[in-house]
CSV table of C-alpha atoms in Angstrom, one decimal:
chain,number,residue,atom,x,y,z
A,136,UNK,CA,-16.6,-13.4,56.2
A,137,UNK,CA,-17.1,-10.9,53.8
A,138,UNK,CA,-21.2,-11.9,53.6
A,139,UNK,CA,-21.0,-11.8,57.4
A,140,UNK,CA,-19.3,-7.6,57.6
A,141,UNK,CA,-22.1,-6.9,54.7
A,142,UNK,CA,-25.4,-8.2,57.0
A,143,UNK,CA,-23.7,-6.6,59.9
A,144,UNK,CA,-23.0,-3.3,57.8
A,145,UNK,CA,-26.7,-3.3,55.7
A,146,UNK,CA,-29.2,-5.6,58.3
A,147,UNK,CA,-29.5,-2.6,61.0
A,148,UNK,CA,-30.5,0.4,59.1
A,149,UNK,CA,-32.5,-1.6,56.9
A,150,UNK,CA,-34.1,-3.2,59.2
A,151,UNK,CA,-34.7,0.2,61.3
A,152,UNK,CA,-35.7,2.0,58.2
A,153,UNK,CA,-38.4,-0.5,57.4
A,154,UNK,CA,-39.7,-0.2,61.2
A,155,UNK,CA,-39.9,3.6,60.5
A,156,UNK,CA,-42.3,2.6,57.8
A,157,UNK,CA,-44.2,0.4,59.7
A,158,UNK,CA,-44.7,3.3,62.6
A,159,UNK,CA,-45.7,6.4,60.2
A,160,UNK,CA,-48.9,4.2,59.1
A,161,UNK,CA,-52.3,4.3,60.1
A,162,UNK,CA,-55.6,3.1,60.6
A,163,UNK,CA,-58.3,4.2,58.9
A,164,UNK,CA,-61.7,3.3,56.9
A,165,UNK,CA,-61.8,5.3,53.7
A,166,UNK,CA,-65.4,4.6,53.4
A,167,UNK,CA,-68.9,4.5,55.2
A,168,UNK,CA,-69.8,0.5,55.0
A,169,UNK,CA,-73.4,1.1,53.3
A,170,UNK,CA,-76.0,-1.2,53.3
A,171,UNK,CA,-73.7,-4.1,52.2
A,172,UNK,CA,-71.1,-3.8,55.1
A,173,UNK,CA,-68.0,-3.1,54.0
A,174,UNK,CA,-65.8,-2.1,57.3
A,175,UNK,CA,-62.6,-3.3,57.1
A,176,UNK,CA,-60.2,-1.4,58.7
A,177,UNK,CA,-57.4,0.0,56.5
A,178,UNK,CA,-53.5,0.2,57.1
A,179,UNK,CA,-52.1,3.7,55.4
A,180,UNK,CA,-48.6,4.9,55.4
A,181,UNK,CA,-48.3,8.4,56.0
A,182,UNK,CA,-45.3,8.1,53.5
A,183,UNK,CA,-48.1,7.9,50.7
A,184,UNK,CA,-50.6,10.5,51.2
A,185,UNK,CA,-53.6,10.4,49.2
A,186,UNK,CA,-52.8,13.7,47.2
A,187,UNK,CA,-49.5,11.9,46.0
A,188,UNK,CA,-51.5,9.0,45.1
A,189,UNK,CA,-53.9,11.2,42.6
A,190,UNK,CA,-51.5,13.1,41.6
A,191,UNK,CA,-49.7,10.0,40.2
A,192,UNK,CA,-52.7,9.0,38.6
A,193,UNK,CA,-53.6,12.0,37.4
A,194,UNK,CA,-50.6,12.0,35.1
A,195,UNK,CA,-50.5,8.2,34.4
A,196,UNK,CA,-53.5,8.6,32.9
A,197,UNK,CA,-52.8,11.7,31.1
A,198,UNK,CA,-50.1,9.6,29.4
A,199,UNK,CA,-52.5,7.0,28.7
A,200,UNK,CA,-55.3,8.9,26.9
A,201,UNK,CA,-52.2,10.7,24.8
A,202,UNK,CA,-51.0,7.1,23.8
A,203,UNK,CA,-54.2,6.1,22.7
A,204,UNK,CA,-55.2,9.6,21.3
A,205,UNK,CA,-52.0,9.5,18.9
A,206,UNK,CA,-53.0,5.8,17.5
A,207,UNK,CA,-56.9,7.2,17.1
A,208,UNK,CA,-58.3,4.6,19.7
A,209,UNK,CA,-59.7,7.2,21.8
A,210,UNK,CA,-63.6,7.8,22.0
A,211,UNK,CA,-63.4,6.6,18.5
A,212,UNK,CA,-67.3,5.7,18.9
A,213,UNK,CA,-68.9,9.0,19.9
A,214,UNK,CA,-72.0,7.0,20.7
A,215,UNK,CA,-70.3,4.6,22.6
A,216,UNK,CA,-68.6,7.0,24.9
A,217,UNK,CA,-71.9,8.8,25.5
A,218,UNK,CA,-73.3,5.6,26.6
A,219,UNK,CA,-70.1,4.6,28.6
A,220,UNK,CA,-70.7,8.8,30.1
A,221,UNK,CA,-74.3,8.6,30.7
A,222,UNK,CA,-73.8,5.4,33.1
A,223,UNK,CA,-70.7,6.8,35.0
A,224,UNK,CA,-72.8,10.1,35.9
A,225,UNK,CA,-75.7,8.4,37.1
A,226,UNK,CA,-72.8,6.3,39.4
A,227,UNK,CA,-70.8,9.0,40.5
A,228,UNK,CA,-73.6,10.9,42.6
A,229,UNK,CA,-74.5,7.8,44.5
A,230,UNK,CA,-70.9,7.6,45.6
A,231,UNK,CA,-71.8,10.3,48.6
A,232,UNK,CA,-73.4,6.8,50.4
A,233,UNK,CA,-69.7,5.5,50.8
A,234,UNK,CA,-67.8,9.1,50.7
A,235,UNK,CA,-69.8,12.2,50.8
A,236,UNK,CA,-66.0,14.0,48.8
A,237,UNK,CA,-66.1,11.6,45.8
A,238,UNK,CA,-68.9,13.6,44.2
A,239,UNK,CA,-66.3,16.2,44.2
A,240,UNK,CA,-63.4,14.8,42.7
A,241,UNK,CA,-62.3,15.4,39.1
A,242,UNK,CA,-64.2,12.6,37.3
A,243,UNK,CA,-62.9,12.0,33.7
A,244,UNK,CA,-65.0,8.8,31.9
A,245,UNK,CA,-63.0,8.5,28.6
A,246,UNK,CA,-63.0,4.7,26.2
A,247,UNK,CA,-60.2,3.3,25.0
A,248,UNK,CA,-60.7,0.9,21.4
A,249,UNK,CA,-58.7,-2.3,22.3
A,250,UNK,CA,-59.4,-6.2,22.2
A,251,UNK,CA,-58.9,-6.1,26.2
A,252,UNK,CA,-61.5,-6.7,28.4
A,253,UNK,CA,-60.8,-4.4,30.8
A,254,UNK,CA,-61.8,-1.2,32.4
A,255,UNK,CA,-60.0,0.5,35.5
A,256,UNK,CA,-61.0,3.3,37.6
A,257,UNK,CA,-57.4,5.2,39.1
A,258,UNK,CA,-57.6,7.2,42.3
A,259,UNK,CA,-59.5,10.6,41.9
A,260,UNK,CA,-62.1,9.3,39.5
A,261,UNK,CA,-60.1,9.0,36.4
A,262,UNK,CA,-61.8,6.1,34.5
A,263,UNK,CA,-61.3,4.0,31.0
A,264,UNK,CA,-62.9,1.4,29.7
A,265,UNK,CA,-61.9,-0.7,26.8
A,266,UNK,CA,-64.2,-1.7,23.9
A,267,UNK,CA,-62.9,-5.7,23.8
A,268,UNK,CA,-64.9,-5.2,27.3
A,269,UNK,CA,-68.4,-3.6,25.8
A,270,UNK,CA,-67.8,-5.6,22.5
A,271,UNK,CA,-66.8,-9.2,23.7
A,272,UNK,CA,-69.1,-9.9,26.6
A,273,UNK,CA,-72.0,-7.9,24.8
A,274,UNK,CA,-72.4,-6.0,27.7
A,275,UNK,CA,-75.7,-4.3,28.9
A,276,UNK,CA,-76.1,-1.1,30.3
A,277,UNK,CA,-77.0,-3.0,33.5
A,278,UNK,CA,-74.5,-5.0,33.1
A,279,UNK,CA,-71.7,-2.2,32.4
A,280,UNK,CA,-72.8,0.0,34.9
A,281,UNK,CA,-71.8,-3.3,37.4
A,282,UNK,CA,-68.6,-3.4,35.9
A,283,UNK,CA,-67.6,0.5,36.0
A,284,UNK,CA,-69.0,0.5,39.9
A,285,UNK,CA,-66.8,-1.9,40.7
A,286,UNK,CA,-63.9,-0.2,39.0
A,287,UNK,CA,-65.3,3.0,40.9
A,288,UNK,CA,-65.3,1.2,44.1
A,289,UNK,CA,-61.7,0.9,43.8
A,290,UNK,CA,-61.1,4.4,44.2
A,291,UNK,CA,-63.7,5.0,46.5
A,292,UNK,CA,-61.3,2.6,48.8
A,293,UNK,CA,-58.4,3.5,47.9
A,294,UNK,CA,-56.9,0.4,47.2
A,295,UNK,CA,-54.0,1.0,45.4
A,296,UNK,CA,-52.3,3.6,48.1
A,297,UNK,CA,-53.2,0.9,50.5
A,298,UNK,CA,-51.8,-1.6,48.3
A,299,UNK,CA,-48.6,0.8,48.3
A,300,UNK,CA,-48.3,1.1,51.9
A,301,UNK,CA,-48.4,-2.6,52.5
A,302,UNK,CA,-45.5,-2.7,50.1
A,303,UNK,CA,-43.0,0.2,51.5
A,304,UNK,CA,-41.7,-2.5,54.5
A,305,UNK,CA,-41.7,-5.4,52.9
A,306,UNK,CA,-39.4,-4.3,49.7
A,307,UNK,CA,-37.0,-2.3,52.1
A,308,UNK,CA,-36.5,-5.8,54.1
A,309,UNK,CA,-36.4,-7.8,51.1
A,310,UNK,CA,-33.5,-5.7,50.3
A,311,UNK,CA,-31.5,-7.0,53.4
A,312,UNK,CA,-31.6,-10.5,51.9
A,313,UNK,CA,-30.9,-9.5,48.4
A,314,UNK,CA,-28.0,-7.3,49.2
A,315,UNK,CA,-26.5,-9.9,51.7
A,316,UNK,CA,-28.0,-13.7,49.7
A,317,UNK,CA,-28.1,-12.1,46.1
A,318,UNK,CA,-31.1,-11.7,44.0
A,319,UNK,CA,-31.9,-15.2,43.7
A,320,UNK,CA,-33.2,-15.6,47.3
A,321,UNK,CA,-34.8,-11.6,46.9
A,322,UNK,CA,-36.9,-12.4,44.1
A,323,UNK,CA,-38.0,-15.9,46.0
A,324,UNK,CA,-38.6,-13.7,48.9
A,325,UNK,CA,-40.8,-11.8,46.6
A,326,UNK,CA,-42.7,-14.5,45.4
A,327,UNK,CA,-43.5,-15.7,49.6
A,328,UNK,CA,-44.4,-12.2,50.4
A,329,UNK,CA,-46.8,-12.3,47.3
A,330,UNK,CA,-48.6,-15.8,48.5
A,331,UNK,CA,-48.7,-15.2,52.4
A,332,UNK,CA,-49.7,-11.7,52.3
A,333,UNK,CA,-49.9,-10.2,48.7
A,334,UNK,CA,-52.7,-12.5,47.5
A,335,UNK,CA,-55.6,-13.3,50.2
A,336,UNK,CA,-55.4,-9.4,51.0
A,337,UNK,CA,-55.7,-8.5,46.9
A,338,UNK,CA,-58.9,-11.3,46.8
A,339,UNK,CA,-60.3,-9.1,50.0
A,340,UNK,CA,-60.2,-6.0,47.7
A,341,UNK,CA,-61.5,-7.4,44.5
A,342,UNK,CA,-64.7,-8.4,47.0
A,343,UNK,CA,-64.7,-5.4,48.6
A,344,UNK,CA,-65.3,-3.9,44.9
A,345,UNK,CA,-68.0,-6.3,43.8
A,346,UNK,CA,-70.0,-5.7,47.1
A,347,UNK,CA,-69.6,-1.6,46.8
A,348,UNK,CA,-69.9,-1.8,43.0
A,349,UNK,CA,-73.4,-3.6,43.1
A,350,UNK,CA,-74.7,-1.3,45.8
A,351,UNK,CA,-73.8,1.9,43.5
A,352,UNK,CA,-75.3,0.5,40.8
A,353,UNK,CA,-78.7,-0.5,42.6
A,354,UNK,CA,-78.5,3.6,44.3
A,355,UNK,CA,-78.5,4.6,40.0
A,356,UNK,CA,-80.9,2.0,39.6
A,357,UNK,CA,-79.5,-0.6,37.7
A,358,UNK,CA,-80.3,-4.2,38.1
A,359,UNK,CA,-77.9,-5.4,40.7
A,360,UNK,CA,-78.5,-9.1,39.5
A,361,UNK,CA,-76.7,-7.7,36.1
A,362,UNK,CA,-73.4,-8.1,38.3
A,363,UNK,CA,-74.0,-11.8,38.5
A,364,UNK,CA,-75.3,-11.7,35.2
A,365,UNK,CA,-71.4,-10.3,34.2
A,366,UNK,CA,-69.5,-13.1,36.4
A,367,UNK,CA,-71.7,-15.5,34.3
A,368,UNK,CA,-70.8,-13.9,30.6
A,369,UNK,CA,-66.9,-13.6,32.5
A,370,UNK,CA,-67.0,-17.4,33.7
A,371,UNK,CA,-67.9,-18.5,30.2
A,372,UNK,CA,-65.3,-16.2,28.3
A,373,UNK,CA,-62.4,-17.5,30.7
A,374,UNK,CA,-63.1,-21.0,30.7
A,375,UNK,CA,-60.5,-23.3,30.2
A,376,UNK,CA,-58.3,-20.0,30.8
A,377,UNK,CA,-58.8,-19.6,34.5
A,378,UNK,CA,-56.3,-19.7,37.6
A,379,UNK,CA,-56.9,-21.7,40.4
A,380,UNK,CA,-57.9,-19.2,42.9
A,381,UNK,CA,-55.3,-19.9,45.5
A,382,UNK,CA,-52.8,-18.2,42.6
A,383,UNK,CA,-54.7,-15.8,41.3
A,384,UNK,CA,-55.1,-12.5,42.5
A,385,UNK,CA,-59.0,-12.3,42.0
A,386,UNK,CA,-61.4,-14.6,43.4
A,387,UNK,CA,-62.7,-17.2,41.3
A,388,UNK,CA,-65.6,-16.1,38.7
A,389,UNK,CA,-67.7,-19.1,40.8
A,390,UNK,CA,-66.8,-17.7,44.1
A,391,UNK,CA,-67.7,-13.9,42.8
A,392,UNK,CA,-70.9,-15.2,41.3
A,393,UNK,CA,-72.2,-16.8,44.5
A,394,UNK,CA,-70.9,-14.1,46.9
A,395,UNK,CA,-72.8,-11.5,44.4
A,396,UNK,CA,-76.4,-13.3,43.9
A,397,UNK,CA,-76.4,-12.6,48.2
A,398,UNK,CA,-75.7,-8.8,47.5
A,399,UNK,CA,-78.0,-8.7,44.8
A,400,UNK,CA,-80.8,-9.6,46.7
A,401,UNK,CA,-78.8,-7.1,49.6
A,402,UNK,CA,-79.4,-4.1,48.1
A,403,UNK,CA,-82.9,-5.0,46.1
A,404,UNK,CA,-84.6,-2.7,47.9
A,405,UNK,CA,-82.5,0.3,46.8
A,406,UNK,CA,-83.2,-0.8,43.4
A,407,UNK,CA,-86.5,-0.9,43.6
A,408,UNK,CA,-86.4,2.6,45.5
A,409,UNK,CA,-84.2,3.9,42.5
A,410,UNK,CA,-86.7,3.1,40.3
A,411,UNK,CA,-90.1,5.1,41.8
């Protein structure tokens, strides 16, 4: 009885509260679809506006250079972040093909000394990229410059507010069955929210990236088949290590490599224009 008066005390302004959230959201493409035809529309919630978003990241990373400035990791290799600089400014200008305001933002290009092979680019332009990444994989400038446009295209799409506003309803619902069930049956609910919706959609982003990334980097006149040329050097790195793709939240280095050699060939033309 007592379970019963909580759902019937929690389950209607929860319930209307997460509705709210669904309402304040709209439609939108963030970005032209260039020549590689990205044009999935996007769902934003007006309850995370994009200022919010950068300013967020604008501090997160603040915090992350200072952590990695105090343990001497950062731009430890003056020639190293040169090279990493010189590739992100011959990227950012070709950006205006996808967002003409992107050229504007407040681009910071800094490297971070670390075994991870990783890079990240967080909304506004604010972009690291770790040595284990340059380092292990003996990356190229071709092939770097595929790697950073991806991370670039990120931004450029704004994934991670959308991935925010897709978010907001579901964890105020999810709250309904945890305050009523417990937290056993929330946390499972998070863990079906993350299959059925979390996961396909986070694949559909990670391609979205790939397909932007290698057009950017053909517009600065890199290579473009140095992004298959990464998935290849990635493929061989993980293996043994990989996720099967239906529980991982990126698509499959074989799936990104064959995807990728039809872009390549895409956006050759641009290249080739780049180049004259």
């Amino acid at each position: 009885m007592r379970t019963t008066g909580l759902l019937a005390r929690l389950r209607k302004p929860l319930i209307a509260a997460a509705c709210a959230l669904v309402a304040a959201c709209a439609t939108v493409n963030t970005t032209a679809p260039g020549v590689v035809g990205v044009n999935r529309s996007q769902t934003m919630s007006d309850f995370v506006s994009p200022a919010d978003v950068n300013k967020m990241a604008q501090q997160q990373y603040a915090q992350t250079l200072k952590a990695a400035q105090q343990k001497n990791d950062l731009n430890e290799n003056p020639a190293q972040t040169q090279r990493v600089r010189a590739i992100a400014q011959r990227l950012i200008p070709e950006t205006r093909a996808f967002r003409p305001d992107a050229v504007g933002w407040k681009w910071e290009i800094n490297v971070i000394t670390s075994n991870e092979v990783n890079a990240w680019c967080m909304p506004g332009g604010k972009i690291a990229v770790y040595t284990g990444l340059i380092n292990k994989l003996q990356l190229t400038d071709d092939e770097l410059a595929a790697v950073m446009g991806h991370e670039i295209a990120h931004a450029l799409r704004e994934h991670s507010r959308e991935n925010m506003s897709r978010q907001m309803p579901a964890q105020v619902l999810l709250q309904v069955v945890g305050a009523v069930y417990g937290g056993g049956v929330q946390q499972l609910g998070g863990q079906a929210f993350q299959l059925l919706v979390g996961l396909p959609n986070s694949r559909e982003m990670e391609t979205e990236a790939d397909r932007i990334g290698t057009e950017l980097m053909a517009r600065a006149g890199y290579d473009p088949q140095a992004a298959v040329n990464v998935w290849h050097k990635m493929q061989r790195a993980n293996e043994g290590k990989e996720p099967a793709e239906i529980l991982s939240t990126h698509p499959s280095s074989s799936s990104r490599i064959a995807d990728l050699t039809v872009v390549a060939k895409q956006v050759e033309p641009l290249y080739e224009q780049a180049r004259r």
